[in-house]
Structures are given as C-alpha cells and as structure tokens.
Amino acid sequence: MWKIFSFSLMPCKTLLQTRASLTVQETENVTDFRTKVSRNPKMEMLRCNYLFPEISAREAQHLKKYPNAEVISLGIGDTTEPLPDIVASSMANYAYKLATPAGYRGYGAEQGSKELRKRISETLYKDMGIKDTEVFISDGAQCDISRLQLLFGANMSIAVQDPTFPAYVDSGVIIGQTGDVEKESGSYQKIEYMTCGPQNSFFPDLSKTARTDIIFFCNPNNPTGHAASWQQLERLVQFAQENGSIIVYDAAYAVYITEGRPRSIYEIPGARKVAIEVSSFSKIVGFTGVRLGWTVVPEELLYSNGFPVIKDFNRIVCTCFNGASRIAQAGGLTALSPEGFKAVLSLADYYKENAEILLETFRLLGLRAYGGINAPYLWVHFPGSNSWDVFNEILEKTHIITVPGSGFGPAGKEFIRVTAFGHREKILEASKRLRRLLS
Amino acid sequence: MWKIFSFSLMPCKTLLQTRASLTVQETENVTDFRTKVSRNPKMEMLRCNYLFPEISAREAQHLKKYPNAEVISLGIGDTTEPLPDIVASSMANYAYKLATPAGYRGYGAEQGSKELRKRISETLYKDMGIKDTEVFISDGAQCDISRLQLLFGANMSIAVQDPTFPAYVDSGVIIGQTGDVEKESGSYQKIEYMTCGPQNSFFPDLSKTARTDIIFFCNPNNPTGHAASWQQLERLVQFAQENGSIIVYDAAYAVYITEGRPRSIYEIPGARKVAIEVSSFSKIVGFTGVRLGWTVVPEELLYSNGFPVIKDFNRIVCTCFNGASRIAQAGGLTALSPEGFKAVLSLADYYKENAEILLETFRLLGLRAYGGINAPYLWVHFPGSNSWDVFNEILEKTHIITVPGSGFGPAGKEFIRVTAFGHREKILEASKRLRRLLS
C-alpha cells in the first residue's frame, strides 16, 4: 500500500523558497536601501525553517488545494481538551483581583512566585531533595532551552538524541555551538548525535558516544515516545559523572509515564551533581497557550572552576526574562493542588486512550508504531521511505497532518510522528481514514 | 545637607560577595564533585549583579537593620494601581472559557494573535504604514531585547545611551558583543557610549558618535526621563541612514509623552528602513506582572546582503519563544479598545501627577531634577557625589528606595533615578520625608 520511495532529502533551497513566500512578503521591490549590518552568520546556518511553522505552511497549501477538506491534525503536539474548571477559575479569579487595590500585583520575582516554586518542589520532587530556590518558573520549556543556551554560550560541545525535539539543535546553531550543516543528512558538524531507534531500544549506545559538555536528553523522548528505564537513566547519569558533563533533561512529557519508570532525573542517585531538569505545564494541564514551565538547577551542579551553575542561570533569568505571567502562575499552583492534580491525571489518561486507538490502527495497517504508552506520541516506521514524502502522501490521501521524522534528526528519516493529542472523535475519524487505506 | 562624597565606585568584588550570600547558599561544603564544563567566559564578564535584584537585596538588608521601618520604594519602576476593570474582566473571561470545549485554545501563533497584532498596528501605528504582520507579540520588552541580541549575534558593534536601561549592555555582554569591563568606570570596551546629560539636553552629540551596527535608543529615556524632540529623532534616523546602522528603539514609556513629541520612531520619515521598535504593555496598563509586549520589524529593514531582518526575527521567535500567554493577549486587546485606552490614559495621568509632586519636592530641596514630564522617572543630580552613596544615605535617612544612577551607565554616577510609580499617599509621604531633610 505504501509507496516505497528511494531515499532523498528535499533540498534545503527549495524549502526555503517555499517558506519565504509563505511567511513574509518579498521585499526586494519595495526599497533599494540596505543597512551596512551583516546578517548574523549563525542565523544563515540554520537549516530551513523551524519544523512546526513549516508544517503549518504545508497545511495552508493543502487547504488552498482542497478548500473543503476536513483536515485532522495529528501534527504539532497541541493539547485540545478544556482546562480543568478549578484551574481556569483560579486564573480568572486572579485576573479579576488585579482590578482591585488589594489584589493588584506588579512585577513578580523573575524566578517565579515563592509559593509555586515551593509547590513544585514539594509535589513533583518529593523526596528528591529539590529546594524551592532551585526551581525557576518559566514561560515554557522551549523558552528556557534558549535561555540555557545563552547560559552555556558558543564554546560548549553538545550531544542530542537522534531523533529529538529540534529546539536543542536549532538554539545551539543560533548560539554558535555547531559547525556546518551536512547537506546529505541535514546534521550539523560538532554535534554528537546519539542515535536512538528500534535497533537499540531507543536508548543511545553510550559506549560509542563521544564526551560532550552538555547532553540534551528528552525523556519521555519527543518524538519516539520512549521513556528510559531505571537502568538506562542510571547509565546516563553515570556517563555524565565519568565525563564531567551536564545533562539537560527535558521532562515536558513526564506526566504521561505509565510504566514504573523514573519521571525525574533526580530520582537517580547522583543526578543533582550533573543534571538540570526542564519541564512544562503545557502538556500536563493544557497550558500550551497559557505558557508556564520551570527549570531545576541544583546547587551542587558546578562548573570546572567550582562556580555554581545556578548563580549564572539566576543571572540569565534576571537579565533576559522577567518572570512568567502571574495569572498563569496562579493556574499552575492550582494544577498542583490535590484536587487539581487529580484532574491533571485524568487529562493525561484521556490522551493516552487516544494513543491506544492509534497504536491499534497502525498495527492493523501492518506498520510498526513505537511509543504511545509512556508518552502522547507514536513513532511510526516506514522502512525505506522518506518521511517528507510519507507526510505528503498521508496528507494527500487522508487529509491528516503528521510530522515527518526527519524534522527531528537524521535518524528520523523513515519515520513519522503522530500525536495522540486530539478530541476523541477526531482520533476515531483519523483512525477510520487511515484504516480505509487498507481496504 | 547632602554629604559630598569623593567619587569612588564600590569595587565589584565587594558587591559580588554581598550578593552571593543573599541569593544562593554557598555550596562549597556540599560536594567536592565538579563537572568538567567550563563556565561561559561571557557570564564571567558580566558586571556584578543585575541592577534591580541588587537593589532588592539592599532593601532586604535594610529591613534586617530596621525591622519596623516603613520602606517606600521609589526604586524599580513598578506599576502600583489596579488594572482597569474592563481589562481585568476580559482576561478573567478568557481564562474561564478555557475550561469549555468551545473556548479552549492550545498553542497560539508564536508571533501572537492576528487580532492583537492588527489592533496594535491600527491604533498605535495609525498612518505610519506598519502592517500587522510586522508586529510580533512578546512577553515584555526586556525579553525581546534578549531575543534581538540572539538575532544579532556576537559580531555586532553596539551603541547605547549613557545612561540607559541596563538590559541592552548586559545582554550584549552575554551574547559576546563587548570587550573587557573597565574597572574604574564600569564601562565595557567595544561599546559606544552616547553620553546624555544636562550639558547636551540629554541627546547624544552624534557628530562625536562612532558608527556602530546597532544603536539602542530608549525614548523616553529610562532613566533620564527625556523624550527626544522631532528634530532630535530626525537627526538620529538620518545618522542611522548615513551609517547603515539599525536603531533598536525602546518605546516602553511612550504613552507618558505629554508634550508634542514623537512617540514612535516610525513617525520619522525613513525610519522603516533603519529601525526596530520594542514596546510593552507593562507601563501602559500595569501589566508588569501579566507580561505582554511587542516588537515591530518593518519589511524594508534589510541586512547588507539584502536579506530582510524580519525573516530572521521570525525564526528567532519561532525557535526561542512560543508566544505570549493568550490570557495576557486578551487583556492587551481590550486595553487598546476605545474604552480600554481611555482608562490607560487616565492611569498614565495618575502617575504623571505623582511625578509633578516629586519634581516640586526636589525643587524645594534645591536639587536639579530632570525628566518627570514625558516619563514616569525623575533623574536627580547630586554633583560631586557617588550615586550608590546617595542611594545608601537616602535609604538610611528616609527609608526610601531609589536607584543609583551608576547602575545605568558611567554617566549616571552623580544621579539617582526616582520613579513616579506608586500610590499617591506613598508619594506624598515620601515627599514629606524628603522635605523633612531640609528642616
């Protein structure tokens, strides 16, 4: 059923031209005046467009072609279910009070409210020895990844899982940590790509991994949906200790971990000395549009000269950020109350039931789908195919948006990512359309 | 009355020690393990602590010494008056609706909602030819300044007003645009400081200003409170055109301009080809804790190779940011409605009346105070004194927090900044305490 494409990455130039015409109007005829400011060469090195805006652009193109198509998006991992009442009400009440002399508040601490930092440390890091002062509230994990890159600077060597969420690599390119891009694979020189696939149970072979200063590790992994076992994470922490590396552990999807596996890196002994944890309320409680996250930097994490990383991160947060919205913080506080967290878990269950439906669908199609159990993502294998072609074919035949695996790194070239975020009826309809391809 | 101090900047080391003990517990005894990761040398180059956290630390010290003191803060420029009802209600309603299937929204566009971008372009940039697609919604001006620095990168030469808001210089240090700090003055090599003081009516002498790639220009200036005249801004735009420079125009306080002076750089012909404008809802409507701002990047603004700056900025926004909170955006939209904007202007009037009271107070004290007419800041001159000493003396004698001028650049060494943000009764009480020093 699936066309087997010979592997060939779409050349970057073509993509760039498409994108340019879609995002910003061509300006060449508007003016002849140019400043004498050189374009930042790091920006020039960025591979094509950022993945998700590119997909949105393709969706828009598709809708031009099929104006009446009912497109279902299993693409960007965006929450679809309403917020728990209790969470929305707490934000609404907070907002109302801002119109009263007693309830008005101006600037908050750049690091976030004491109360929320405390609640995160006490609920999500219970028994892990994380202090409230080690928790920094952010406006989301992606934003803090950039701030961490500002903290680290251009001279750091970095490792990333391959495949992985593109923000680590892209922000690394912008800050200057990478070499040239290799046109064939789309990978950057000077980045250590830690291949994760079915062949190694989606955990990198650390014996073949070169030492780097920073190891970005997304767990459960986006896009593969794999959650590391205790033994795997212990090996990672040990690897970092032996190499004197810093792990940046992205736990944005930790709440979806079903099987008895670690959710936080700090469940692993010794992690406080080698790991930063980045996380988010986005996928926990549907705050993708509300914007709230956090980053933990333990006091024991030291640079080679003994200087605590937390002090520099604090400086970055105070200089380059000005705190998350107080209204969002009020919502986060409620989401981590006993009642709020019950609602949070039932939201996660809903999306995981979606994942089960989709897993069964791909099984029926005779395709290998990974993930979907400890994460709201499925990672579907199309051996021998090119993922952008698969993306296009699925879109053309079913009006379903997915994400081409190559957007997550060279090892994703034969995969597509399918999100389990979605209204149940849309998931069922998508399942029906996909199964129809069989008949 | 005012002790005349011989000029001597407090050495950086002393400050650093003070700060360290106030922010993060010393960790030296906790662990012997150090990673092999070198501290980012750019972070090491940062001068002491970021200004405002340092002032908060001093306030905390003061309160330890005088636990019963009623400290009045005329320090950090933080709004104190409740939000207009209509603005708070719109945010509350938006938050409530997020708990309903019809009202729930996930990720918004990284660039902000179409509706808000359109309203900003149509209300604040009416007749200036700014399109909605050139307006990027942010979580505040300070955050976008860092993102602009990411956009520009390490190889840019920059100019700043002296004195000016510290975020431009500090983010420039972090990104690598500056040379070493000169210990005597606290200024950085490779930055062009454009001195602004009473001697040049607070507008830089451009005939003596070296060409740089980027010119950060805060107008009305924070801290001096000076708003440039038409002629002055025209000269600035012409200077940028002649030099092929990019102006980053920070208009965060533009709503306070009373006299017939330009509020936006785009009121000056030709500015679209040389200027980016950064702005914020913080001081407009009291959103310091709600977090909302915007940045305008015109399509005609081109790098020397003809590439539009807007395309790279769009990429930065998509990669390093994920949109401002939708709830805050709902509030911003209402603040710019006809009814909302009426409330906005009456808030600005309230703070400007505060400024008048304070201007009169300093006049009675025989001190020269600048600003306060087109901006919510007063810039008070203490000839021959060191501003941190003046800060300490005022705090000690009146329990009033100000901001030492040297925190804004070498030219601020004999000044303190006084904010007009505050409840009226606090401003009156502060005025009384200051006048008491005379008697």
PDB file of C-alpha atoms in Angstrom, chain B residues 246-432:
ATOM      1  CA  ILE B 246      19.951  49.589  12.787  1.00  0.00           C
ATOM      2  CA  ILE B 247      18.219  51.513  15.566  1.00  0.00           C
ATOM      3  CA  VAL B 248      16.573  49.421  18.279  1.00  0.00           C
ATOM      4  CA  TYR B 249      14.099  51.949  19.587  1.00  0.00           C
ATOM      5  CA  ASP B 250      12.702  51.091  23.019  1.00  0.00           C
ATOM      6  CA  ALA B 251       9.346  52.843  23.380  1.00  0.00           C
ATOM      7  CA  ALA B 252       8.216  51.161  26.583  1.00  0.00           C
ATOM      8  CA  TYR B 253       7.291  54.531  28.124  1.00  0.00           C
ATOM      9  CA  ALA B 254       5.945  56.245  25.016  1.00  0.00           C
ATOM     10  CA  VAL B 255       2.435  56.566  26.423  1.00  0.00           C
ATOM     11  CA  TYR B 256       3.767  59.064  29.000  1.00  0.00           C
ATOM     12  CA  ILE B 257       4.858  61.615  26.411  1.00  0.00           C
ATOM     13  CA  THR B 258       2.887  64.753  27.166  1.00  0.00           C
ATOM     14  CA  GLU B 259       4.446  67.427  25.044  1.00  0.00           C
ATOM     15  CA  GLY B 260       4.063  67.325  21.272  1.00  0.00           C
ATOM     16  CA  ARG B 261       6.913  64.914  20.624  1.00  0.00           C
ATOM     17  CA  PRO B 262       7.074  61.724  18.592  1.00  0.00           C
ATOM     18  CA  ARG B 263       6.028  58.574  20.404  1.00  0.00           C
ATOM     19  CA  SER B 264       7.069  56.104  17.744  1.00  0.00           C
ATOM     20  CA  ILE B 265      10.242  56.109  15.694  1.00  0.00           C
ATOM     21  CA  TYR B 266       8.033  55.396  12.681  1.00  0.00           C
ATOM     22  CA  GLU B 267       6.663  58.933  12.898  1.00  0.00           C
ATOM     23  CA  ILE B 268      10.011  59.937  11.422  1.00  0.00           C
ATOM     24  CA  PRO B 269      10.221  59.574   7.631  1.00  0.00           C
ATOM     25  CA  GLY B 270      12.658  56.888   6.559  1.00  0.00           C
ATOM     26  CA  ALA B 271      12.646  55.080   9.902  1.00  0.00           C
ATOM     27  CA  ARG B 272      11.117  51.921   8.434  1.00  0.00           C
ATOM     28  CA  LYS B 273      14.382  51.224   6.647  1.00  0.00           C
ATOM     29  CA  VAL B 274      16.590  51.563   9.712  1.00  0.00           C
ATOM     30  CA  ALA B 275      14.596  50.909  12.879  1.00  0.00           C
ATOM     31  CA  ILE B 276      13.106  48.166  15.013  1.00  0.00           C
ATOM     32  CA  GLU B 277      10.708  49.297  17.739  1.00  0.00           C
ATOM     33  CA  VAL B 278      10.364  47.408  21.029  1.00  0.00           C
ATOM     34  CA  SER B 279       7.478  48.184  23.340  1.00  0.00           C
ATOM     35  CA  SER B 280       5.424  46.857  26.196  1.00  0.00           C
ATOM     36  CA  PHE B 281       2.071  46.856  27.919  1.00  0.00           C
ATOM     37  CA  SER B 282       3.810  46.868  31.300  1.00  0.00           C
ATOM     38  CA  LYS B 283       3.852  50.576  31.915  1.00  0.00           C
ATOM     39  CA  ILE B 284       0.898  51.330  29.666  1.00  0.00           C
ATOM     40  CA  VAL B 285      -1.699  49.429  31.600  1.00  0.00           C
ATOM     41  CA  GLY B 286       0.101  47.932  34.581  1.00  0.00           C
ATOM     42  CA  PHE B 287       0.993  44.585  33.002  1.00  0.00           C
ATOM     43  CA  THR B 288       4.360  44.295  34.740  1.00  0.00           C
ATOM     44  CA  GLY B 289       3.160  41.033  36.305  1.00  0.00           C
ATOM     45  CA  VAL B 290       0.874  39.989  33.444  1.00  0.00           C
ATOM     46  CA  ARG B 291       3.710  40.101  30.878  1.00  0.00           C
ATOM     47  CA  LEU B 292       2.919  41.428  27.420  1.00  0.00           C
ATOM     48  CA  GLY B 293       4.815  43.486  24.896  1.00  0.00           C
ATOM     49  CA  TRP B 294       5.596  43.681  21.216  1.00  0.00           C
ATOM     50  CA  THR B 295       8.307  44.384  18.696  1.00  0.00           C
ATOM     51  CA  VAL B 296       7.917  45.902  15.250  1.00  0.00           C
ATOM     52  CA  VAL B 297      10.285  44.807  12.486  1.00  0.00           C
ATOM     53  CA  PRO B 298       9.479  46.516   9.180  1.00  0.00           C
ATOM     54  CA  GLU B 299       9.849  44.517   5.992  1.00  0.00           C
ATOM     55  CA  GLU B 300      12.063  47.208   4.443  1.00  0.00           C
ATOM     56  CA  LEU B 301      14.753  46.747   7.068  1.00  0.00           C
ATOM     57  CA  LEU B 302      17.484  44.824   5.240  1.00  0.00           C
ATOM     58  CA  TYR B 303      20.894  43.448   6.087  1.00  0.00           C
ATOM     59  CA  SER B 304      23.798  44.479   3.883  1.00  0.00           C
ATOM     60  CA  ASN B 305      23.211  41.390   1.728  1.00  0.00           C
ATOM     61  CA  GLY B 306      19.598  42.412   1.150  1.00  0.00           C
ATOM     62  CA  PHE B 307      18.130  39.762   3.426  1.00  0.00           C
ATOM     63  CA  PRO B 308      15.114  41.054   5.393  1.00  0.00           C
ATOM     64  CA  VAL B 309      15.732  41.250   9.144  1.00  0.00           C
ATOM     65  CA  ILE B 310      12.083  40.331   9.739  1.00  0.00           C
ATOM     66  CA  LYS B 311      12.649  36.817   8.389  1.00  0.00           C
ATOM     67  CA  ASP B 312      15.410  36.092  10.860  1.00  0.00           C
ATOM     68  CA  PHE B 313      13.478  37.657  13.706  1.00  0.00           C
ATOM     69  CA  ASN B 314      10.513  35.487  12.831  1.00  0.00           C
ATOM     70  CA  ARG B 315      12.811  32.465  13.026  1.00  0.00           C
ATOM     71  CA  ILE B 316      14.087  33.529  16.455  1.00  0.00           C
ATOM     72  CA  VAL B 317      10.539  33.999  17.721  1.00  0.00           C
ATOM     73  CA  CYS B 318       9.527  30.557  16.432  1.00  0.00           C
ATOM     74  CA  THR B 319      12.614  28.793  17.803  1.00  0.00           C
ATOM     75  CA  CYS B 320      13.343  30.540  21.096  1.00  0.00           C
ATOM     76  CA  PHE B 321       9.866  31.676  22.111  1.00  0.00           C
ATOM     77  CA  ASN B 322       6.450  30.140  21.934  1.00  0.00           C
ATOM     78  CA  GLY B 323       4.095  33.099  22.081  1.00  0.00           C
ATOM     79  CA  ALA B 324       2.839  35.303  24.909  1.00  0.00           C
ATOM     80  CA  SER B 325       0.141  33.979  27.215  1.00  0.00           C
ATOM     81  CA  ARG B 326      -3.197  34.017  25.424  1.00  0.00           C
ATOM     82  CA  ILE B 327      -4.824  35.394  28.573  1.00  0.00           C
ATOM     83  CA  ALA B 328      -2.457  38.359  28.609  1.00  0.00           C
ATOM     84  CA  GLN B 329      -3.113  38.890  24.901  1.00  0.00           C
ATOM     85  CA  ALA B 330      -6.862  39.059  25.580  1.00  0.00           C
ATOM     86  CA  GLY B 331      -6.132  41.796  28.119  1.00  0.00           C
ATOM     87  CA  GLY B 332      -3.904  43.687  25.701  1.00  0.00           C
ATOM     88  CA  LEU B 333      -6.604  43.613  23.057  1.00  0.00           C
ATOM     89  CA  THR B 334      -9.072  45.210  25.471  1.00  0.00           C
ATOM     90  CA  ALA B 335      -6.553  47.795  26.664  1.00  0.00           C
ATOM     91  CA  LEU B 336      -6.349  49.041  23.082  1.00  0.00           C
ATOM     92  CA  SER B 337     -10.116  49.212  22.593  1.00  0.00           C
ATOM     93  CA  PRO B 338     -11.546  52.754  22.675  1.00  0.00           C
ATOM     94  CA  GLU B 339     -12.880  52.315  26.227  1.00  0.00           C
ATOM     95  CA  GLY B 340      -9.785  50.482  27.390  1.00  0.00           C
ATOM     96  CA  PHE B 341      -7.452  53.119  26.042  1.00  0.00           C
ATOM     97  CA  LYS B 342      -9.330  55.858  27.887  1.00  0.00           C
ATOM     98  CA  ALA B 343      -8.589  54.003  31.122  1.00  0.00           C
ATOM     99  CA  VAL B 344      -4.975  53.575  30.031  1.00  0.00           C
ATOM    100  CA  LEU B 345      -4.526  57.303  29.566  1.00  0.00           C
ATOM    101  CA  SER B 346      -6.056  58.101  32.931  1.00  0.00           C
ATOM    102  CA  LEU B 347      -3.626  55.663  34.571  1.00  0.00           C
ATOM    103  CA  ALA B 348      -0.743  57.469  32.878  1.00  0.00           C
ATOM    104  CA  ASP B 349      -2.114  60.797  34.128  1.00  0.00           C
ATOM    105  CA  TYR B 350      -2.193  59.485  37.688  1.00  0.00           C
ATOM    106  CA  TYR B 351       1.490  58.583  37.601  1.00  0.00           C
ATOM    107  CA  LYS B 352       2.370  61.861  35.945  1.00  0.00           C
ATOM    108  CA  GLU B 353       0.695  63.752  38.787  1.00  0.00           C
ATOM    109  CA  ASN B 354       2.931  61.770  41.114  1.00  0.00           C
ATOM    110  CA  ALA B 355       5.869  62.926  39.059  1.00  0.00           C
ATOM    111  CA  GLU B 356       4.801  66.553  39.473  1.00  0.00           C
ATOM    112  CA  ILE B 357       4.690  66.163  43.261  1.00  0.00           C
ATOM    113  CA  LEU B 358       8.172  64.700  43.282  1.00  0.00           C
ATOM    114  CA  LEU B 359       9.553  67.322  40.901  1.00  0.00           C
ATOM    115  CA  GLU B 360       8.287  70.025  43.236  1.00  0.00           C
ATOM    116  CA  THR B 361       9.810  68.224  46.228  1.00  0.00           C
ATOM    117  CA  PHE B 362      13.283  68.116  44.742  1.00  0.00           C
ATOM    118  CA  ARG B 363      12.948  71.721  43.641  1.00  0.00           C
ATOM    119  CA  LEU B 364      12.250  72.649  47.266  1.00  0.00           C
ATOM    120  CA  LEU B 365      15.334  70.693  48.281  1.00  0.00           C
ATOM    121  CA  GLY B 366      17.389  72.825  45.939  1.00  0.00           C
ATOM    122  CA  LEU B 367      18.238  69.881  43.702  1.00  0.00           C
ATOM    123  CA  ARG B 368      18.093  69.725  39.931  1.00  0.00           C
ATOM    124  CA  ALA B 369      15.620  67.046  38.880  1.00  0.00           C
ATOM    125  CA  TYR B 370      15.187  66.227  35.191  1.00  0.00           C
ATOM    126  CA  GLY B 371      12.511  64.169  33.457  1.00  0.00           C
ATOM    127  CA  GLY B 372       9.109  63.604  35.061  1.00  0.00           C
ATOM    128  CA  ILE B 373       7.170  65.385  32.324  1.00  0.00           C
ATOM    129  CA  ASN B 374       7.238  62.935  29.410  1.00  0.00           C
ATOM    130  CA  ALA B 375       8.150  59.916  31.510  1.00  0.00           C
ATOM    131  CA  PRO B 376       7.376  58.455  34.922  1.00  0.00           C
ATOM    132  CA  TYR B 377      11.007  58.907  36.040  1.00  0.00           C
ATOM    133  CA  LEU B 378      12.926  61.730  37.650  1.00  0.00           C
ATOM    134  CA  TRP B 379      16.673  61.965  37.258  1.00  0.00           C
ATOM    135  CA  VAL B 380      18.080  63.864  40.199  1.00  0.00           C
ATOM    136  CA  HIS B 381      21.540  65.398  40.153  1.00  0.00           C
ATOM    137  CA  PHE B 382      23.905  65.238  43.121  1.00  0.00           C
ATOM    138  CA  PRO B 383      27.003  66.990  41.747  1.00  0.00           C
ATOM    139  CA  GLY B 384      30.230  65.517  43.021  1.00  0.00           C
ATOM    140  CA  SER B 385      28.587  62.557  44.771  1.00  0.00           C
ATOM    141  CA  ASN B 386      28.678  58.825  44.127  1.00  0.00           C
ATOM    142  CA  SER B 387      25.217  57.526  43.373  1.00  0.00           C
ATOM    143  CA  TRP B 388      25.449  54.341  45.460  1.00  0.00           C
ATOM    144  CA  ASP B 389      26.418  56.519  48.419  1.00  0.00           C
ATOM    145  CA  VAL B 390      23.473  58.808  47.770  1.00  0.00           C
ATOM    146  CA  PHE B 391      21.254  55.734  47.460  1.00  0.00           C
ATOM    147  CA  ASN B 392      22.514  54.493  50.832  1.00  0.00           C
ATOM    148  CA  GLU B 393      22.171  57.865  52.503  1.00  0.00           C
ATOM    149  CA  ILE B 394      18.600  58.384  51.323  1.00  0.00           C
ATOM    150  CA  LEU B 395      17.691  54.863  52.389  1.00  0.00           C
ATOM    151  CA  GLU B 396      19.315  55.309  55.775  1.00  0.00           C
ATOM    152  CA  LYS B 397      17.741  58.702  56.490  1.00  0.00           C
ATOM    153  CA  THR B 398      14.295  58.352  54.931  1.00  0.00           C
ATOM    154  CA  HIS B 399      13.708  54.609  54.373  1.00  0.00           C
ATOM    155  CA  ILE B 400      13.137  55.444  50.711  1.00  0.00           C
ATOM    156  CA  ILE B 401      14.487  53.172  47.965  1.00  0.00           C
ATOM    157  CA  THR B 402      15.762  54.916  44.828  1.00  0.00           C
ATOM    158  CA  VAL B 403      18.026  53.656  42.034  1.00  0.00           C
ATOM    159  CA  PRO B 404      21.673  54.709  41.915  1.00  0.00           C
ATOM    160  CA  GLY B 405      22.398  56.302  38.566  1.00  0.00           C
ATOM    161  CA  SER B 406      25.654  54.443  38.041  1.00  0.00           C
ATOM    162  CA  GLY B 407      23.553  51.304  37.513  1.00  0.00           C
ATOM    163  CA  PHE B 408      22.512  52.863  34.201  1.00  0.00           C
ATOM    164  CA  GLY B 409      25.989  53.618  32.939  1.00  0.00           C
ATOM    165  CA  PRO B 410      29.096  55.627  33.769  1.00  0.00           C
ATOM    166  CA  ALA B 411      27.361  58.963  33.099  1.00  0.00           C
ATOM    167  CA  GLY B 412      24.868  58.218  35.857  1.00  0.00           C
ATOM    168  CA  LYS B 413      27.430  58.361  38.618  1.00  0.00           C
ATOM    169  CA  GLU B 414      26.187  61.625  40.130  1.00  0.00           C
ATOM    170  CA  PHE B 415      22.481  60.918  39.733  1.00  0.00           C
ATOM    171  CA  ILE B 416      19.718  58.880  41.257  1.00  0.00           C
ATOM    172  CA  ARG B 417      16.587  57.746  39.465  1.00  0.00           C
ATOM    173  CA  VAL B 418      13.289  58.230  41.259  1.00  0.00           C
ATOM    174  CA  THR B 419      10.155  56.550  39.978  1.00  0.00           C
ATOM    175  CA  ALA B 420       6.763  58.206  39.930  1.00  0.00           C
ATOM    176  CA  PHE B 421       5.011  54.844  40.020  1.00  0.00           C
ATOM    177  CA  GLY B 422       3.371  54.481  43.413  1.00  0.00           C
ATOM    178  CA  HIS B 423       0.191  55.008  45.385  1.00  0.00           C
ATOM    179  CA  ARG B 424      -0.496  58.703  45.877  1.00  0.00           C
ATOM    180  CA  GLU B 425      -0.312  58.509  49.671  1.00  0.00           C
ATOM    181  CA  LYS B 426       3.104  56.861  49.458  1.00  0.00           C
ATOM    182  CA  ILE B 427       4.346  59.547  47.089  1.00  0.00           C
ATOM    183  CA  LEU B 428       3.055  62.242  49.458  1.00  0.00           C
ATOM    184  CA  GLU B 429       4.664  60.528  52.422  1.00  0.00           C
ATOM    185  CA  ALA B 430       7.942  60.179  50.512  1.00  0.00           C
ATOM    186  CA  SER B 431       7.752  63.854  49.645  1.00  0.00           C
ATOM    187  CA  LYS B 432       7.224  64.696  53.331  1.00  0.00           C
TER     188      LYS B 432
END
